[in-house]
Short mmCIF file of C-alpha atoms in Angstrom, two decimals:
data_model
loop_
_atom_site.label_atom_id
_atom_site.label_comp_id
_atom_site.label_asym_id
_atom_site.label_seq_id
_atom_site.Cartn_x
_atom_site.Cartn_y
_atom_site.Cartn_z
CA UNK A 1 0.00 0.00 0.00
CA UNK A 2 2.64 2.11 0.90
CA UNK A 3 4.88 1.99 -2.73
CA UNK A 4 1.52 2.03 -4.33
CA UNK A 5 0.61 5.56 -2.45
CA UNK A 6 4.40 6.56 -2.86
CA UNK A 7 3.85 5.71 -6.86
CA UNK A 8 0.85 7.97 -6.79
CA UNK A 9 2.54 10.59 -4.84
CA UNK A 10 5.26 10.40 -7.58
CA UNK A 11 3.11 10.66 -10.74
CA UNK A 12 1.18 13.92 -8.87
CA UNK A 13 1.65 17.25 -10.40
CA UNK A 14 1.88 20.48 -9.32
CA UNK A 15 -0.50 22.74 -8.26
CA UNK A 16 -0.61 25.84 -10.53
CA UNK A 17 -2.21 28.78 -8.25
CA UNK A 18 -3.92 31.63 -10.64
CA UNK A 19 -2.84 35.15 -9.92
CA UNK A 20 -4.93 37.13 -8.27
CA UNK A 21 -4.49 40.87 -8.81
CA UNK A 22 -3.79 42.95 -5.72
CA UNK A 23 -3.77 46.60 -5.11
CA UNK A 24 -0.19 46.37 -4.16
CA UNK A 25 1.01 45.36 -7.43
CA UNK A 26 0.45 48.81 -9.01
CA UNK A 27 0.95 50.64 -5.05
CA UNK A 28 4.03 48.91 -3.78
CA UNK A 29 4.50 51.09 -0.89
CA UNK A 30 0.58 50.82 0.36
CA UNK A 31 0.88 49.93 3.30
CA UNK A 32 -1.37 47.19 5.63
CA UNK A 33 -2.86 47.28 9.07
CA UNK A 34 -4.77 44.65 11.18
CA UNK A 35 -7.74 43.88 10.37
CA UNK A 36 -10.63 45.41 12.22
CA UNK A 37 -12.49 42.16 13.23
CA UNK A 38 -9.69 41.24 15.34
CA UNK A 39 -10.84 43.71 17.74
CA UNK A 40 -14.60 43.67 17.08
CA UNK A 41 -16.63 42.55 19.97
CA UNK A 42 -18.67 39.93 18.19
CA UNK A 43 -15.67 37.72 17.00
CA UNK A 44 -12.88 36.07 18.74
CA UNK A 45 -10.28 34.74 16.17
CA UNK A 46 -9.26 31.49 16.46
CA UNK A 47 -6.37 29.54 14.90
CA UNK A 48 -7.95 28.91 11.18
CA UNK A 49 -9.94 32.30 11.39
CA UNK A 50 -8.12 34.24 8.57
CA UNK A 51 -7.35 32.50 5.78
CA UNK A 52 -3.77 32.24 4.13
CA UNK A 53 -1.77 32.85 1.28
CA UNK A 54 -0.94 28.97 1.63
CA UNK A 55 -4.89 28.16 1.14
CA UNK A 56 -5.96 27.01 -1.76
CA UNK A 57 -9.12 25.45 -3.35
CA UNK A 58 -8.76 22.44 -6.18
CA UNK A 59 -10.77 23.32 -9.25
CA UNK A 60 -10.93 19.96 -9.94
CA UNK A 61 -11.13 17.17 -7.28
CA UNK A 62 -12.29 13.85 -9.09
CA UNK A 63 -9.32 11.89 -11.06
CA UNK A 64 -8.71 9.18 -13.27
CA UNK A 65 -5.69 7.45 -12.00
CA UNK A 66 -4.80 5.07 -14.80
CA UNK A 67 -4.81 8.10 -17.17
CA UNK A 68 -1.59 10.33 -17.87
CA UNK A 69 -2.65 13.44 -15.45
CA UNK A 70 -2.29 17.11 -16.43
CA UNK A 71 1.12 19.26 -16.19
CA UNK A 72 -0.43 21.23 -13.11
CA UNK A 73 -3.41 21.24 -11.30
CA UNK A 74 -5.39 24.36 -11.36
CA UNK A 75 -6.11 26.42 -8.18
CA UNK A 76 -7.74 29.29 -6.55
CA UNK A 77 -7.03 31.34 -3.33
CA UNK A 78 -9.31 30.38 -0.49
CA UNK A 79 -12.26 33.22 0.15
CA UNK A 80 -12.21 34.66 3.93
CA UNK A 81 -11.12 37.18 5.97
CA UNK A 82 -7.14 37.94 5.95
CA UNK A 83 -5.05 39.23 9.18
CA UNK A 84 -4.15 42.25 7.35
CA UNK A 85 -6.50 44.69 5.07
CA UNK A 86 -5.23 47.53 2.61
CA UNK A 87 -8.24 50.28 3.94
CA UNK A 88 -8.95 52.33 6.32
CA UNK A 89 -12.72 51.65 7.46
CA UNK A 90 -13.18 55.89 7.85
CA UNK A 91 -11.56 56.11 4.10
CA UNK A 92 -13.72 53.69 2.16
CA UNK A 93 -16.06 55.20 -0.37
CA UNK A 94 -17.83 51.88 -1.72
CA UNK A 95 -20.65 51.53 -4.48
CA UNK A 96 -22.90 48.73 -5.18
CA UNK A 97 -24.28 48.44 -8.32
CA UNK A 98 -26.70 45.66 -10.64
CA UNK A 99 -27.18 44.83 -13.64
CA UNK A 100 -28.71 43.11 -16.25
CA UNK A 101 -32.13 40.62 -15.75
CA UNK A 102 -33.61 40.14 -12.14
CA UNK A 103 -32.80 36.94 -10.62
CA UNK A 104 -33.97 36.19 -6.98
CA UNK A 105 -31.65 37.28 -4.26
CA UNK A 106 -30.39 40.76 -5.88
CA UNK A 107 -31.91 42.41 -3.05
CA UNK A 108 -30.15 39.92 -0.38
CA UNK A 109 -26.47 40.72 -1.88
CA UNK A 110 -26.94 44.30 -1.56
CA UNK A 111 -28.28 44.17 1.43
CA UNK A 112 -25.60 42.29 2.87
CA UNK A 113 -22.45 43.81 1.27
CA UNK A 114 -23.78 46.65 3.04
CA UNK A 115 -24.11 44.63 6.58
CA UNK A 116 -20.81 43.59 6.11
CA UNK A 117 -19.28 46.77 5.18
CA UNK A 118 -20.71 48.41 8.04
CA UNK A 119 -20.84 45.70 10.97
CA UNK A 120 -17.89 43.67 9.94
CA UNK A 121 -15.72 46.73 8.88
CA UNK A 122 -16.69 50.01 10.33
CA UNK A 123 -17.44 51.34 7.06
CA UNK A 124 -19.70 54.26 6.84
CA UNK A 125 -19.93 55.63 3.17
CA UNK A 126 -21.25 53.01 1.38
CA UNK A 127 -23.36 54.36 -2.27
CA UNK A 128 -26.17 52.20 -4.32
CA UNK A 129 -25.73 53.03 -8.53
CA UNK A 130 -29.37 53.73 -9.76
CA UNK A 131 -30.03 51.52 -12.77
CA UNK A 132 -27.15 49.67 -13.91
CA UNK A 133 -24.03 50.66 -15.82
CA UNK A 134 -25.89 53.73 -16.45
CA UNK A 135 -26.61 54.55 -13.21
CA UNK A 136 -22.71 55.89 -12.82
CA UNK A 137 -23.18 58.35 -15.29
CA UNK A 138 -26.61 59.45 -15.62
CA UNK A 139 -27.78 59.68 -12.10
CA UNK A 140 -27.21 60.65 -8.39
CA UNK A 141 -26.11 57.66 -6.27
CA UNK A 142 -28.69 56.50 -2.90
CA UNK A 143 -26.62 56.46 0.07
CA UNK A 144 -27.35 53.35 1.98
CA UNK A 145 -27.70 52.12 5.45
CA UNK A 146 -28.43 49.49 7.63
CA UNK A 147 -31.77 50.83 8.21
CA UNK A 148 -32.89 51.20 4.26
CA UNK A 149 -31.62 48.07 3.56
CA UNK A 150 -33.03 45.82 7.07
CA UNK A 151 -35.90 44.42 4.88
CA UNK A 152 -34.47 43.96 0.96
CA UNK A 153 -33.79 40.59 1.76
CA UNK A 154 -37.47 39.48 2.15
CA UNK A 155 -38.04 41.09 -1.57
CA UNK A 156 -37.83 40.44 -5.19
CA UNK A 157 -35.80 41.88 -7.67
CA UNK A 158 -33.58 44.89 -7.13
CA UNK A 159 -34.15 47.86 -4.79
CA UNK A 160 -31.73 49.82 -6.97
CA UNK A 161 -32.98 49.11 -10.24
CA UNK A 162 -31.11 47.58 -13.31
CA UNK A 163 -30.64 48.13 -16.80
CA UNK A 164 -29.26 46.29 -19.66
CA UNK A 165 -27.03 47.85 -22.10
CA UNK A 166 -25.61 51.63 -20.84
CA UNK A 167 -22.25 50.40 -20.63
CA UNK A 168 -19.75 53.41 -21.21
CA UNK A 169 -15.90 52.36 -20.49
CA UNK A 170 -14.50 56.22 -20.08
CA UNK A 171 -18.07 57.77 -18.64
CA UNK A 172 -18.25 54.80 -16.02
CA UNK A 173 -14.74 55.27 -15.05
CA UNK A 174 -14.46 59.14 -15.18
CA UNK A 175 -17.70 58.78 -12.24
CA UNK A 176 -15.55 56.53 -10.37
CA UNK A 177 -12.75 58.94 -10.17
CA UNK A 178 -14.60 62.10 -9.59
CA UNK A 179 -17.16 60.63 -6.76
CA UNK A 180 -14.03 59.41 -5.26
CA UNK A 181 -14.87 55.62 -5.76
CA UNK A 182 -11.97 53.23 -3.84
CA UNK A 183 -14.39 50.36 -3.73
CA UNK A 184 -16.92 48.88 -6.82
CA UNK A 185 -18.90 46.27 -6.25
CA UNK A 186 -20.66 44.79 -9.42
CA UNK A 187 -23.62 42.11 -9.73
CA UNK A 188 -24.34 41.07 -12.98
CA UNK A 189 -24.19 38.07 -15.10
CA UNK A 190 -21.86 36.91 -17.69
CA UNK A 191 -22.19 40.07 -19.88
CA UNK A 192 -21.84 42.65 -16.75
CA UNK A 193 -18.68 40.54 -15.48
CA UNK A 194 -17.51 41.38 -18.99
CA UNK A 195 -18.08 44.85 -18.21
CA UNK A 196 -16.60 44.54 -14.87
CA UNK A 197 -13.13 43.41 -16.72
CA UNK A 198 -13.04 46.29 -19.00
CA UNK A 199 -13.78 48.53 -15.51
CA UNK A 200 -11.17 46.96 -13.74
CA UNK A 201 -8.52 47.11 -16.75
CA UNK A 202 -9.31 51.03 -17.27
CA UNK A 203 -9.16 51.60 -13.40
CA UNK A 204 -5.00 49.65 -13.63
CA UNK A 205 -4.46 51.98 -16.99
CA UNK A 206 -5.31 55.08 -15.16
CA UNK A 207 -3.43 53.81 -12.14
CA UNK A 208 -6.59 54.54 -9.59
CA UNK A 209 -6.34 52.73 -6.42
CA UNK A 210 -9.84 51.17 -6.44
CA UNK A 211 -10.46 47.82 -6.03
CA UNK A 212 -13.11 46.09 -8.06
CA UNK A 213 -15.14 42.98 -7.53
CA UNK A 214 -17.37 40.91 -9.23
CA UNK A 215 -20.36 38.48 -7.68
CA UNK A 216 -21.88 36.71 -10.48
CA UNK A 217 -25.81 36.19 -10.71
CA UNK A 218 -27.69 34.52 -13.71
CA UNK A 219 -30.73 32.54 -12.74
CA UNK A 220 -29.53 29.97 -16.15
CA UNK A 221 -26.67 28.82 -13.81
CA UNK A 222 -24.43 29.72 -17.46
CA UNK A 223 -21.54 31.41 -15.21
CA UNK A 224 -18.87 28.70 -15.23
CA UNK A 225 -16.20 27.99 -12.97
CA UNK A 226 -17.89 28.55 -9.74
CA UNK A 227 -20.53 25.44 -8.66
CA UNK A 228 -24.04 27.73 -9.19
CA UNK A 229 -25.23 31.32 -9.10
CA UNK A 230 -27.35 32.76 -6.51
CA UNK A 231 -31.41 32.86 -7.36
CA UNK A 232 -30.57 29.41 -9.62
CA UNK A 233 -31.82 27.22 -6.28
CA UNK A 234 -35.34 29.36 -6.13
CA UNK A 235 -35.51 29.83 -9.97
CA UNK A 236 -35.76 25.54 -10.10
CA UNK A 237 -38.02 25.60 -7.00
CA UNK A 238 -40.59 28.27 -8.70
CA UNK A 239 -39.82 26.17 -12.00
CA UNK A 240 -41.52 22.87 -10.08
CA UNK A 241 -44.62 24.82 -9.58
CA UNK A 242 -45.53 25.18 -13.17
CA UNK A 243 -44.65 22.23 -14.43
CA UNK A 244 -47.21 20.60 -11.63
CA UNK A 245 -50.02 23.15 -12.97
CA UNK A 246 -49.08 22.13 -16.75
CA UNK A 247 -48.96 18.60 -15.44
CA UNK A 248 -52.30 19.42 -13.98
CA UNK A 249 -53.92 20.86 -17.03
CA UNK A 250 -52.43 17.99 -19.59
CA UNK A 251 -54.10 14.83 -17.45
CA UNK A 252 -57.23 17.00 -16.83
CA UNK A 253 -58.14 17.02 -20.95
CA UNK A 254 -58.12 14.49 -23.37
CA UNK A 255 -55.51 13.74 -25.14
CA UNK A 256 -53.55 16.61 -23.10
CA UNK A 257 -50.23 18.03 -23.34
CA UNK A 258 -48.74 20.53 -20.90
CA UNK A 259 -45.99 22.82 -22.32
CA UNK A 260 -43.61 24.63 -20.18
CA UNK A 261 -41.06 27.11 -21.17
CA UNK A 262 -38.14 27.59 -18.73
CA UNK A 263 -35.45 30.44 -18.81
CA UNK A 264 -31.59 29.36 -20.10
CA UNK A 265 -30.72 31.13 -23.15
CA UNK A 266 -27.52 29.03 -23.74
CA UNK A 267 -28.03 26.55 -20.65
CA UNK A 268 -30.81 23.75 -20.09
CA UNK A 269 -29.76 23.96 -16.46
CA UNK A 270 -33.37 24.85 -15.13
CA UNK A 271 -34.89 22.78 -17.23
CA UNK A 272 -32.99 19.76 -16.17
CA UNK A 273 -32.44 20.28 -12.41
CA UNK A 274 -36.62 21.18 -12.54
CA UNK A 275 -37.15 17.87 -14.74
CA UNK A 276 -34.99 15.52 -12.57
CA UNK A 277 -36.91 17.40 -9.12
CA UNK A 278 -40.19 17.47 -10.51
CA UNK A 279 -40.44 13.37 -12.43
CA UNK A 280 -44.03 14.68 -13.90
CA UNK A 281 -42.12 15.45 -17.13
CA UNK A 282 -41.80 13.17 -19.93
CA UNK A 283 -39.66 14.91 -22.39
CA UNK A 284 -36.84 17.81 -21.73
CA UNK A 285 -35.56 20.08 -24.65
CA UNK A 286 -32.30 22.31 -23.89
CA UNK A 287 -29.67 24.30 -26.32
CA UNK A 288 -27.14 21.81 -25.61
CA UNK A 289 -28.84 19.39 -27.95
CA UNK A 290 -30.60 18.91 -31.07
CA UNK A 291 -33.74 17.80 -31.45
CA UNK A 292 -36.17 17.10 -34.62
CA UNK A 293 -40.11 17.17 -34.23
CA UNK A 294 -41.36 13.77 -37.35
CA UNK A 295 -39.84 10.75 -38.48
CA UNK A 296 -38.60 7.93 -36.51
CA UNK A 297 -36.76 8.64 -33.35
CA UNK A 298 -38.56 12.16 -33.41
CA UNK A 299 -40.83 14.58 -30.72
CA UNK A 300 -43.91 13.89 -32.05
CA UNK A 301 -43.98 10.09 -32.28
CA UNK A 302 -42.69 9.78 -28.67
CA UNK A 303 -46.00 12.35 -27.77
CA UNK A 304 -48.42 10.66 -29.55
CA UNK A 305 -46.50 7.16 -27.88
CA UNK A 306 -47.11 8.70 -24.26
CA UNK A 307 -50.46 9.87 -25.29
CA UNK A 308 -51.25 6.32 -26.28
CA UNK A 309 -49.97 4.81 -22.72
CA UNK A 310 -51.09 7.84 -20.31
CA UNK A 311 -53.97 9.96 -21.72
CA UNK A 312 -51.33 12.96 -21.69
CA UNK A 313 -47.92 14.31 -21.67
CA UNK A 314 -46.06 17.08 -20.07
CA UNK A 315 -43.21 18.54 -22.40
CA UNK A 316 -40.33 21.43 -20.99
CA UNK A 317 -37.99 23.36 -23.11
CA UNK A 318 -35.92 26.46 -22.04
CA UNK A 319 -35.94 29.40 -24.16
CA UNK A 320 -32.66 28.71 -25.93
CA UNK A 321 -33.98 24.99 -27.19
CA UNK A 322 -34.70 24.89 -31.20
CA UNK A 323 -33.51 28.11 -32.25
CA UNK A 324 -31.94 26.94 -35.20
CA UNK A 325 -34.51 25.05 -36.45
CA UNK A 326 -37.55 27.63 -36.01
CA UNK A 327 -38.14 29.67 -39.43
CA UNK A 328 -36.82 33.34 -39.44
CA UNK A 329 -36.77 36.06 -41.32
CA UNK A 330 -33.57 38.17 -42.54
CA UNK A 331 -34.34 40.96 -40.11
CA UNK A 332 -34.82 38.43 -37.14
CA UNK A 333 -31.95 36.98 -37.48
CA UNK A 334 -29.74 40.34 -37.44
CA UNK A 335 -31.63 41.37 -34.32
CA UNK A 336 -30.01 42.14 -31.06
CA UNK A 337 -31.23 42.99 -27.33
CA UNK A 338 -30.09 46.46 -25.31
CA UNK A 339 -26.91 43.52 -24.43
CA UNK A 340 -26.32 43.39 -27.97
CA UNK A 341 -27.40 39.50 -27.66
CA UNK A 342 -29.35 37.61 -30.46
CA UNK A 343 -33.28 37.88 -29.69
CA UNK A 344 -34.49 34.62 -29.48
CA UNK A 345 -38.02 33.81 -31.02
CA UNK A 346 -40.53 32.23 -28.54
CA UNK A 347 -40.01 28.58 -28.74
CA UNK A 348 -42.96 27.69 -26.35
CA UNK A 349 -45.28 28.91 -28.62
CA UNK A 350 -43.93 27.76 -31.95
CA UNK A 351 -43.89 24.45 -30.43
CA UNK A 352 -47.43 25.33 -29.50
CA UNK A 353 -48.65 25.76 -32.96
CA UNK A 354 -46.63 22.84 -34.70
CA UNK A 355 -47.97 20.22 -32.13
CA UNK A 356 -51.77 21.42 -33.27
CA UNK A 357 -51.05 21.36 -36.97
CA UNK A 358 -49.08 18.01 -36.87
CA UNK A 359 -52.22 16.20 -34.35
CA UNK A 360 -54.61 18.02 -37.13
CA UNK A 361 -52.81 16.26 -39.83
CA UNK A 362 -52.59 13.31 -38.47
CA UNK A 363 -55.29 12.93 -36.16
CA UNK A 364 -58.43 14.56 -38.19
CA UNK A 365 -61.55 14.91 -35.64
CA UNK A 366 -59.89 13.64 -32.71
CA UNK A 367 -59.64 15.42 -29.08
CA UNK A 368 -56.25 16.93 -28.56
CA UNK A 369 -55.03 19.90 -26.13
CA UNK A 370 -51.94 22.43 -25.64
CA UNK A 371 -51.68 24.00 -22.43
CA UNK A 372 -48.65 26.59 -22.96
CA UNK A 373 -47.25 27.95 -19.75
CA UNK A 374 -44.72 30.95 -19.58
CA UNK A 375 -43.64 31.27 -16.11
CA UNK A 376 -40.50 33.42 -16.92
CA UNK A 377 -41.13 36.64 -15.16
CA UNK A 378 -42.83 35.14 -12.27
CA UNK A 379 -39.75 33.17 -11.31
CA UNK A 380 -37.36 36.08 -11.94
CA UNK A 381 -39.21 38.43 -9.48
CA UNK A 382 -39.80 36.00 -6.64
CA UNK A 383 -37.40 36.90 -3.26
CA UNK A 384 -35.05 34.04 -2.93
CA UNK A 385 -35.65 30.78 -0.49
CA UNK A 386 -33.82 30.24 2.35
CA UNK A 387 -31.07 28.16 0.42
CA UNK A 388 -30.35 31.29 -1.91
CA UNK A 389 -30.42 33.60 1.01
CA UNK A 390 -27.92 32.33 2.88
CA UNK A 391 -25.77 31.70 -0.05
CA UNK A 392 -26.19 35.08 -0.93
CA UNK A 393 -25.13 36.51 2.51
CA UNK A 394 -21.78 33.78 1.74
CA UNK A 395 -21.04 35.38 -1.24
CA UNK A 396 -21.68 39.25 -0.60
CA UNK A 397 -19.24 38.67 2.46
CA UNK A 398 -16.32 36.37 0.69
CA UNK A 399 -16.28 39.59 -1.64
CA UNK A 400 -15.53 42.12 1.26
CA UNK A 401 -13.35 40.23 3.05
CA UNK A 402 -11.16 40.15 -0.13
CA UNK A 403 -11.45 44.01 -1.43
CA UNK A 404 -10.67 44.86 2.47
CA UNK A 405 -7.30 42.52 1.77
CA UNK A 406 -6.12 44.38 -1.19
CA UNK A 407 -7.64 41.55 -4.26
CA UNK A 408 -9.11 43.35 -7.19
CA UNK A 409 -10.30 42.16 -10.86
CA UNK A 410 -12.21 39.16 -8.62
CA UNK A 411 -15.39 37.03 -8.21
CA UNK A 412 -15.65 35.09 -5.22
CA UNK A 413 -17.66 31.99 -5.44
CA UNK A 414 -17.55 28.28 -4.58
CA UNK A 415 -15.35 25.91 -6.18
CA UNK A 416 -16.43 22.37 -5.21
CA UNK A 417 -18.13 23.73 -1.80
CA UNK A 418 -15.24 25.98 -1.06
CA UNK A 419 -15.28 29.55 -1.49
CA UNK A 420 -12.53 31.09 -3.24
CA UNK A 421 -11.62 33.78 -5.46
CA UNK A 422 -11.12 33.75 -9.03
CA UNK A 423 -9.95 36.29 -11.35
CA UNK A 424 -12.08 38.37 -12.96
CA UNK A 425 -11.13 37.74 -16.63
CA UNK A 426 -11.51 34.03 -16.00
CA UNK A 427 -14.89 34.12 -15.16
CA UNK A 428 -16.41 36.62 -17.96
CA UNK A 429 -14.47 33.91 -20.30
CA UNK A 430 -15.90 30.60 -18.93
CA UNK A 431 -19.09 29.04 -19.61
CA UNK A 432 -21.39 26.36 -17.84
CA UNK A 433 -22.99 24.70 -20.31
CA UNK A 434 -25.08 21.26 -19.84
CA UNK A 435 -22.63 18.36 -20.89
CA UNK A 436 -25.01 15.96 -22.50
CA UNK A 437 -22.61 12.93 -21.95
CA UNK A 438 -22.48 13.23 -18.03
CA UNK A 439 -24.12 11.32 -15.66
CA UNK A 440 -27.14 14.22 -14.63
CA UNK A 441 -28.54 14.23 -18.51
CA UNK A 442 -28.28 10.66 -18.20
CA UNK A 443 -30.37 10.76 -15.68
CA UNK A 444 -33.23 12.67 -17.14
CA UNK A 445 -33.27 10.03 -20.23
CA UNK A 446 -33.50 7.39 -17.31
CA UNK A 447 -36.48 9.61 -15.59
CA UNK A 448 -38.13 10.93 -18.66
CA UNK A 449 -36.81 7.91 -21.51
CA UNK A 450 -37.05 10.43 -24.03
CA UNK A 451 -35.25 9.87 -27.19
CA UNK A 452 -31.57 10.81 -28.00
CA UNK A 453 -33.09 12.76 -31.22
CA UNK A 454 -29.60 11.36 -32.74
CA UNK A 455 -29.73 10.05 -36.30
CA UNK A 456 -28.03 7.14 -37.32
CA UNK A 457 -27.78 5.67 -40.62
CA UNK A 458 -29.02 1.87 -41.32
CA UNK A 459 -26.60 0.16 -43.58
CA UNK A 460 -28.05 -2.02 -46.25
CA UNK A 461 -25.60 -4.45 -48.12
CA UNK A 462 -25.58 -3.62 -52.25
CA UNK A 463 -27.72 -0.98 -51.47
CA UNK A 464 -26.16 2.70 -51.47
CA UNK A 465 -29.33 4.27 -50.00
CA UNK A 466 -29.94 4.33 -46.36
CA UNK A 467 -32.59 5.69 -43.65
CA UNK A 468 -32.75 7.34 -40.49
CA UNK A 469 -33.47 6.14 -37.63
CA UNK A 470 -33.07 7.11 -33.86
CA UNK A 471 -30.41 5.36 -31.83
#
């Protein structure tokens, strides 16, 4: 056991740490102090309190021995509290600021960077930014205190507004200088943390000592790196509800099928997480995969096969499912949102229409029923459950600990349950996309044993034509 461990031990790489920016890298001589919370009266440090520049979290933690393993394992700085910060509680200026869609637990972040700031940190001059990227340039920040925010926590969306689009590099910055800025705190998805790297590489070029941090939020889960986004827990939750009322409607008709359209523009995450929770749905459509609606192997033959067996069928697919198959004009396929992303045509209700015409077709006089259920706005504006909540609180915190230390051009967020910080630039460049060959889509084919919608091609000997059929 012993050589075999020693073998192992042998055949381990390194561990490759990313660099994390730090304040001092452009301010050499700034100097550090003790941190606050070593003399605040509601915490007692113990040994393990502050974390290190020794701790480190493993992106990866499952490995394939008998395979050749990778020059360097990749790692991240462990999120916490450090024994030494790089501000002076009484010379923070610090703004907050969201953007993008709602998602639930906006509120809760906000709320809680600024209960940190102020109970954790002493800090008194703490700003909200009024509708987004914008909000820098075109408005008069809210000042904000524990007593404003006491409640934002129990309610949806965001208390300071958002906005998509607005985003103006030199505007954005120049209100950062002149306001007087040494702390930015961004929430936004994986278009605002874009932003946030821009903001954070124009604040190094003009050599401004403000440190700026991202915490990611996307209800589509599509930020990758980090294990989930806040509001993603409550956004499947909500997600359960109407697939049980389309469940509902489809066994209350005959011949009944309940359609329900999820949110995840480039992710089936909802769809799948609220699939595998929910086990009323028997088929689950995401971007990640391809799927045709005749023929053998196809949607509508596994419908009318369910209809056949049950009486009805319950059918989920998130936004992004199908978009290059619906039928588009010129114009829609040149336009863009205020993000400057592709506007996706409703594939609920095209779904919708070809499910009547096809049963018409082929079904002439019989019963048959669509129940179409959009519950995308409703699960956006919702507060956050208790899971979110406290995640959020996690989050909002692991992002002041580290601006306090001196990190900039950051997201906190957990790697494999452990909260660390990553850079910046990593995170606006990763994506979380579904893997259809893992083990969670396998199990929705086991729960839903919906076809792979992948065409193979039956050989016949002597004969050079061939069909399709579904493997």
């Amino acid at each position: 056991m012993a050589t075999a461990a020693a073998e192992i031990a042998d055949r381990h790489p390194p561990i490759a740490v990313a660099s994390l920016p730090h304040l001092t890298d452009h301010f050499p001589t700034l100097q550090s102090r003790t941190n606050p919370l070593q003399n605040n009266q509601f915490f007692h440090p113990i040994d393990g309190f502050y974390a290190t520049s020794t701790d480190v979290v493993l992106r990866r933690i499952a490995f394939d021995l008998s395979r050749k393993p990778s020059p360097a394992h990749v790692a991240y700085y462990r999120a916490g509290p450090r024994r030494s910060v790089y501000f002076e509680p009484e010379s923070v200026r610090a703004a907050i600021v969201t953007c993008g869609g709602l998602c639930p637990g906006m509120n809760t972040v906000i709320r809680e960077l600024v209960v940190g700031l102020w109970e954790l940190y002493g800090v008194r001059q703490i700003h909200g930014i009024v509708a987004g990227y914008r909000g820098f340039y075109s408005s008069e920040p809210v000042e904000l205190s524990l007593k404003l925010v006491d409640d934002w926590h129990k309610r949806g969306g965001t208390a300071l507004r958002t906005s998509r689009g607005g985003f103006d590099l030199r505007r954005i910055v120049d209100a950062i200088q002149d306001r007087g800025f040494n702390q930015v705190y961004i929430i936004g998805g994986d278009g605002t943390m874009r932003g946030a790297v821009k903001i954070f590489e124009e604040v190094c070029r003009r050599n401004l000592q403000v440190a700026v941090t991202g915490i990611p939020k996307t209800v589509d889960n599509d930020i990758g790196i980090i294990d989930r986004s806040f509001g993603f827990q409550t956004a499947v939750e909500m997600a359960q509800q109407a697939i049980s009322a389309a469940h509902v409607e489809a066994e209350s008709a005959v011949n009944g099928i309940g359609l329900v359209k999820l949110m995840g523009r480039s992710t089936g995450h909802i769809a799948l997480h609220a699939t595998l929770s929910s086990r009323d749905v028997d088929c689950c459509l995401i971007p990640e995969m391809e799927f045709y609606l005749e023929g053998d192997g196809g949607l509508f033959p596994f419908l009318e096969r369910r209809l056949k067996e049950n009486g009805h069928a319950v059918l989920v697919v998130a936004e992004g499912a199908g978009q290059d198959t619906i039928p588009r004009t010129e114009a829609q396929k040149e336009e863009r949102d205020e993000s400057g992303n592709p506007v996706f045509l409703d594939v609920g209700g095209w779904l919708k229409t070809e499910l009547k015409d096809w049963w018409a077709r082929t079904h002439p006089g019989e019963l048959f029923t669509v129940k179409y259920i959009d519950p995308t706005y409703m699960i956006r504006a919702v507060p956050a459950n208790a899971t979110d909540n406290s995640y959020c609180t996690l989050l909002a915190h692991s992002a002041i600990h580290g601006v306090m230390a001196g990190y900039t051009g950051f997201v906190s967020g957990p790697i494999n349950g452990n909260y660390s910080y990553i850079p910046l630039k990593d995170v606006a460049e990763a994506k979380n996309e579904v893997n259809t060959r893992d083990h969670k889509w396998a199990w929705v084919r086991s729960v839903t044993n919906q076809p792979d919608f992948v065409e193979t091609r039956l050989f016949v000997p002597g004969n050079r034509s061939s069909s399709g059929i579904s493997s």
